């Protein structure tokens, strides 16, 4: 099971765009309301999460996804369960994905050391030990990072490619997404 953590102030497009691509691939992913079942994004869009934090299981966890946005990213950064899930996935070589400002959570936890990564411009200083790239989204081993809302579907495709190489690009093509 993939878990996408939604905290108050998350960037809606980064979550929903990536989630759509992942679900089109048939990959099981649940949205998790960090502070409850209903979560309000940074632009006032309210989303009903699939599950609350108490339903997250480390036993069936195949990866974690962190949408960015503010104050969503700092809310993720301050949540102990989110940090434990990220570290569990990193140590187990499971998927660890973050977009926009959220890669700073990975940097703070030391997960990006020696890995290629991207983030929203201005947050590079928080990606401790990362090899910074200029792509919209990048996959390096089990780590997937994205720049921001405009790269959300590409970010989702890179997540799909972690599990099914080439399938993410195929899905973007079917969606008439301009790939490059």
mmCIF file of C-alpha atoms in Angstrom:
data_model
loop_
_atom_site.group_PDB
_atom_site.id
_atom_site.type_symbol
_atom_site.label_atom_id
_atom_site.label_comp_id
_atom_site.label_asym_id
_atom_site.label_seq_id
_atom_site.Cartn_x
_atom_site.Cartn_y
_atom_site.Cartn_z
ATOM 1 C CA UNK A 1 0.000 0.000 0.000
ATOM 2 C CA UNK A 2 1.201 3.502 -0.845
ATOM 3 C CA UNK A 3 0.266 6.240 1.585
ATOM 4 C CA UNK A 4 -0.073 9.863 0.484
ATOM 5 C CA UNK A 5 -0.024 12.081 3.566
ATOM 6 C CA UNK A 6 -2.292 15.133 3.349
ATOM 7 C CA UNK A 7 -1.775 17.773 6.004
ATOM 8 C CA UNK A 8 -3.554 21.097 6.435
ATOM 9 C CA UNK A 9 -2.251 23.481 3.768
ATOM 10 C CA UNK A 10 -1.114 20.822 1.260
ATOM 11 C CA UNK A 11 -0.826 21.849 -2.417
ATOM 12 C CA UNK A 12 -3.961 20.411 -3.994
ATOM 13 C CA UNK A 13 -2.668 19.985 -7.565
ATOM 14 C CA UNK A 14 0.453 18.160 -6.409
ATOM 15 C CA UNK A 15 -1.648 15.653 -4.496
ATOM 16 C CA UNK A 16 -4.551 15.143 -6.895
ATOM 17 C CA UNK A 17 -2.528 15.220 -10.139
ATOM 18 C CA UNK A 18 -0.057 12.620 -8.907
ATOM 19 C CA UNK A 19 -2.795 10.542 -7.256
ATOM 20 C CA UNK A 20 -4.754 10.385 -10.526
ATOM 21 C CA UNK A 21 -1.759 9.096 -12.506
ATOM 22 C CA UNK A 22 -0.925 6.503 -9.830
ATOM 23 C CA UNK A 23 -4.494 5.196 -9.645
ATOM 24 C CA UNK A 24 -4.720 4.993 -13.457
ATOM 25 C CA UNK A 25 -1.794 2.547 -13.231
ATOM 26 C CA UNK A 26 -3.803 0.380 -10.857
ATOM 27 C CA UNK A 27 -1.426 0.934 -7.958
ATOM 28 C CA UNK A 28 -3.118 0.842 -4.576
ATOM 29 C CA UNK A 29 -2.693 4.183 -2.823
ATOM 30 C CA UNK A 30 -4.572 5.672 0.124
ATOM 31 C CA UNK A 31 -4.715 9.319 1.052
ATOM 32 C CA UNK A 32 -4.105 9.849 4.759
ATOM 33 C CA UNK A 33 -5.541 12.789 6.676
ATOM 34 C CA UNK A 34 -2.735 13.778 9.021
ATOM 35 C CA UNK A 35 -5.023 15.791 11.305
ATOM 36 C CA UNK A 36 -8.344 14.120 10.540
ATOM 37 C CA UNK A 37 -10.534 12.776 7.756
ATOM 38 C CA UNK A 38 -11.178 16.178 6.121
ATOM 39 C CA UNK A 39 -8.127 18.156 5.064
ATOM 40 C CA UNK A 40 -8.061 21.685 3.651
ATOM 41 C CA UNK A 41 -5.467 22.487 1.004
ATOM 42 C CA UNK A 42 -3.454 25.672 0.643
ATOM 43 C CA UNK A 43 -6.041 27.140 -1.754
ATOM 44 C CA UNK A 44 -9.099 26.314 0.318
ATOM 45 C CA UNK A 45 -10.035 23.047 -1.415
ATOM 46 C CA UNK A 46 -11.318 20.536 1.142
ATOM 47 C CA UNK A 47 -10.559 16.880 0.524
ATOM 48 C CA UNK A 48 -11.928 13.829 2.293
ATOM 49 C CA UNK A 49 -8.946 11.569 2.933
ATOM 50 C CA UNK A 50 -9.377 7.823 2.440
ATOM 51 C CA UNK A 51 -8.125 7.082 5.959
ATOM 52 C CA UNK A 52 -6.902 8.775 9.114
ATOM 53 C CA UNK A 53 -3.419 8.369 10.619
ATOM 54 C CA UNK A 54 -4.562 5.621 13.000
ATOM 55 C CA UNK A 55 -5.218 3.329 10.002
ATOM 56 C CA UNK A 56 -1.682 3.577 8.569
ATOM 57 C CA UNK A 57 0.046 0.186 8.658
ATOM 58 C CA UNK A 58 3.805 -0.180 8.461
ATOM 59 C CA UNK A 59 3.340 -3.895 7.707
ATOM 60 C CA UNK A 60 1.760 -3.395 4.273
ATOM 61 C CA UNK A 61 3.524 -0.115 3.473
ATOM 62 C CA UNK A 62 5.135 -0.011 0.016
ATOM 63 C CA UNK A 63 5.933 3.680 0.081
ATOM 64 C CA UNK A 64 5.055 7.204 1.129
ATOM 65 C CA UNK A 65 4.176 10.298 -0.878
ATOM 66 C CA UNK A 66 4.426 13.835 0.487
ATOM 67 C CA UNK A 67 2.696 16.646 -1.426
ATOM 68 C CA UNK A 68 4.169 20.082 -0.793
ATOM 69 C CA UNK A 69 2.507 23.407 -0.247
ATOM 70 C CA UNK A 70 2.607 25.705 2.734
ATOM 71 C CA UNK A 71 1.930 25.303 5.529
ATOM 72 C CA UNK A 72 1.340 21.675 4.471
ATOM 73 C CA UNK A 73 5.032 20.879 4.298
ATOM 74 C CA UNK A 74 5.822 22.248 7.747
ATOM 75 C CA UNK A 75 2.841 20.326 9.130
ATOM 76 C CA UNK A 76 4.287 17.126 7.621
ATOM 77 C CA UNK A 77 7.706 18.040 8.971
ATOM 78 C CA UNK A 78 6.286 18.353 12.496
ATOM 79 C CA UNK A 79 4.398 15.042 12.488
ATOM 80 C CA UNK A 80 6.202 12.123 14.141
ATOM 81 C CA UNK A 81 4.230 9.419 12.285
ATOM 82 C CA UNK A 82 5.080 10.978 8.926
ATOM 83 C CA UNK A 83 8.779 11.093 9.855
ATOM 84 C CA UNK A 84 8.721 7.462 11.075
ATOM 85 C CA UNK A 85 7.020 6.366 7.845
ATOM 86 C CA UNK A 86 9.594 8.191 5.691
ATOM 87 C CA UNK A 87 12.504 6.662 7.619
ATOM 88 C CA UNK A 88 10.919 3.191 7.552
ATOM 89 C CA UNK A 89 10.544 3.373 3.769
ATOM 90 C CA UNK A 90 14.016 4.806 3.227
ATOM 91 C CA UNK A 91 15.665 2.117 5.372
ATOM 92 C CA UNK A 92 13.624 -0.646 3.697
ATOM 93 C CA UNK A 93 14.321 0.692 0.155
ATOM 94 C CA UNK A 94 10.600 1.308 -0.359
ATOM 95 C CA UNK A 95 9.309 4.296 -2.317
ATOM 96 C CA UNK A 96 9.910 7.718 -0.762
ATOM 97 C CA UNK A 97 8.370 10.528 -2.827
ATOM 98 C CA UNK A 98 8.039 14.263 -2.166
ATOM 99 C CA UNK A 99 7.227 17.279 -4.333
ATOM 100 C CA UNK A 100 7.576 21.076 -4.131
ATOM 101 C CA UNK A 101 8.707 22.105 -0.634
ATOM 102 C CA UNK A 102 8.173 18.601 0.811
ATOM 103 C CA UNK A 103 11.620 17.262 -0.237
ATOM 104 C CA UNK A 104 12.903 19.415 2.645
ATOM 105 C CA UNK A 105 11.339 16.814 4.978
ATOM 106 C CA UNK A 106 13.506 14.174 3.287
ATOM 107 C CA UNK A 107 16.580 16.409 3.486
ATOM 108 C CA UNK A 108 16.058 17.029 7.191
ATOM 109 C CA UNK A 109 15.865 13.265 7.794
ATOM 110 C CA UNK A 110 19.056 12.573 5.795
ATOM 111 C CA UNK A 111 17.233 10.547 3.148
ATOM 112 C CA UNK A 112 18.584 12.530 0.180
ATOM 113 C CA UNK A 113 22.323 12.084 0.819
ATOM 114 C CA UNK A 114 23.977 11.171 -2.480
ATOM 115 C CA UNK A 115 20.649 11.151 -4.355
ATOM 116 C CA UNK A 116 19.538 13.268 -7.311
ATOM 117 C CA UNK A 117 16.663 15.502 -6.238
ATOM 118 C CA UNK A 118 14.587 18.554 -7.139
ATOM 119 C CA UNK A 119 12.316 20.871 -5.201
ATOM 120 C CA UNK A 120 10.468 24.139 -5.516
ATOM 121 C CA UNK A 121 12.968 26.953 -6.203
ATOM 122 C CA UNK A 122 14.186 28.488 -2.956
ATOM 123 C CA UNK A 123 14.093 25.263 -0.917
ATOM 124 C CA UNK A 124 17.341 23.785 -2.251
ATOM 125 C CA UNK A 125 19.240 24.667 0.932
ATOM 126 C CA UNK A 126 17.110 22.153 2.847
ATOM 127 C CA UNK A 127 17.968 19.185 0.616
ATOM 128 C CA UNK A 128 20.954 18.154 2.702
ATOM 129 C CA UNK A 129 23.422 15.995 0.783
ATOM 130 C CA UNK A 130 21.346 15.878 -2.420
ATOM 131 C CA UNK A 131 22.709 16.253 -5.941
ATOM 132 C CA UNK A 132 20.425 18.997 -7.252
ATOM 133 C CA UNK A 133 18.896 18.632 -10.723
ATOM 134 C CA UNK A 134 16.821 20.905 -12.937
ATOM 135 C CA UNK A 135 14.246 18.358 -14.178
ATOM 136 C CA UNK A 136 10.551 18.679 -13.360
ATOM 137 C CA UNK A 137 10.691 15.364 -11.517
ATOM 138 C CA UNK A 138 13.489 12.894 -10.904
ATOM 139 C CA UNK A 139 13.741 9.279 -9.723
ATOM 140 C CA UNK A 140 16.972 8.076 -8.115
ATOM 141 C CA UNK A 141 16.677 4.565 -6.759
ATOM 142 C CA UNK A 142 13.753 4.540 -4.336
ATOM 143 C CA UNK A 143 13.580 8.360 -4.101
ATOM 144 C CA UNK A 144 11.242 10.409 -6.325
ATOM 145 C CA UNK A 145 11.116 14.200 -6.091
ATOM 146 C CA UNK A 146 9.242 16.853 -8.037
ATOM 147 C CA UNK A 147 9.559 20.625 -8.460
ATOM 148 C CA UNK A 148 6.001 21.807 -7.968
ATOM 149 C CA UNK A 149 2.375 21.849 -9.055
ATOM 150 C CA UNK A 150 3.215 22.056 -12.765
ATOM 151 C CA UNK A 151 5.200 18.822 -12.496
ATOM 152 C CA UNK A 152 2.585 16.907 -10.487
ATOM 153 C CA UNK A 153 1.584 14.515 -13.269
ATOM 154 C CA UNK A 154 5.211 13.860 -14.225
ATOM 155 C CA UNK A 155 5.909 13.269 -10.516
ATOM 156 C CA UNK A 156 3.054 10.746 -10.459
ATOM 157 C CA UNK A 157 4.469 9.055 -13.575
ATOM 158 C CA UNK A 158 7.903 8.699 -11.938
ATOM 159 C CA UNK A 159 6.198 7.049 -8.951
ATOM 160 C CA UNK A 160 4.421 4.638 -11.317
ATOM 161 C CA UNK A 161 7.746 3.935 -13.063
ATOM 162 C CA UNK A 162 9.247 2.897 -9.718
ATOM 163 C CA UNK A 163 6.842 -0.053 -9.679
ATOM 164 C CA UNK A 164 6.278 -0.554 -13.434
ATOM 165 C CA UNK A 165 9.131 0.866 -15.539
ATOM 166 C CA UNK A 166 7.810 2.784 -18.554
ATOM 167 C CA UNK A 167 4.145 2.606 -17.491
ATOM 168 C CA UNK A 168 4.101 6.157 -16.123
ATOM 169 C CA UNK A 169 5.186 7.629 -19.445
ATOM 170 C CA UNK A 170 2.606 5.464 -21.207
ATOM 171 C CA UNK A 171 -0.155 6.784 -18.939
ATOM 172 C CA UNK A 172 0.900 10.401 -19.531
ATOM 173 C CA UNK A 173 0.705 9.773 -23.271
ATOM 174 C CA UNK A 174 -2.807 8.345 -22.932
ATOM 175 C CA UNK A 175 -3.769 11.446 -20.964
ATOM 176 C CA UNK A 176 -2.425 13.668 -23.767
ATOM 177 C CA UNK A 177 0.165 15.120 -21.395
ATOM 178 C CA UNK A 178 2.980 16.917 -23.166
ATOM 179 C CA UNK A 179 6.024 14.878 -22.182
ATOM 180 C CA UNK A 180 8.870 16.657 -23.752
#
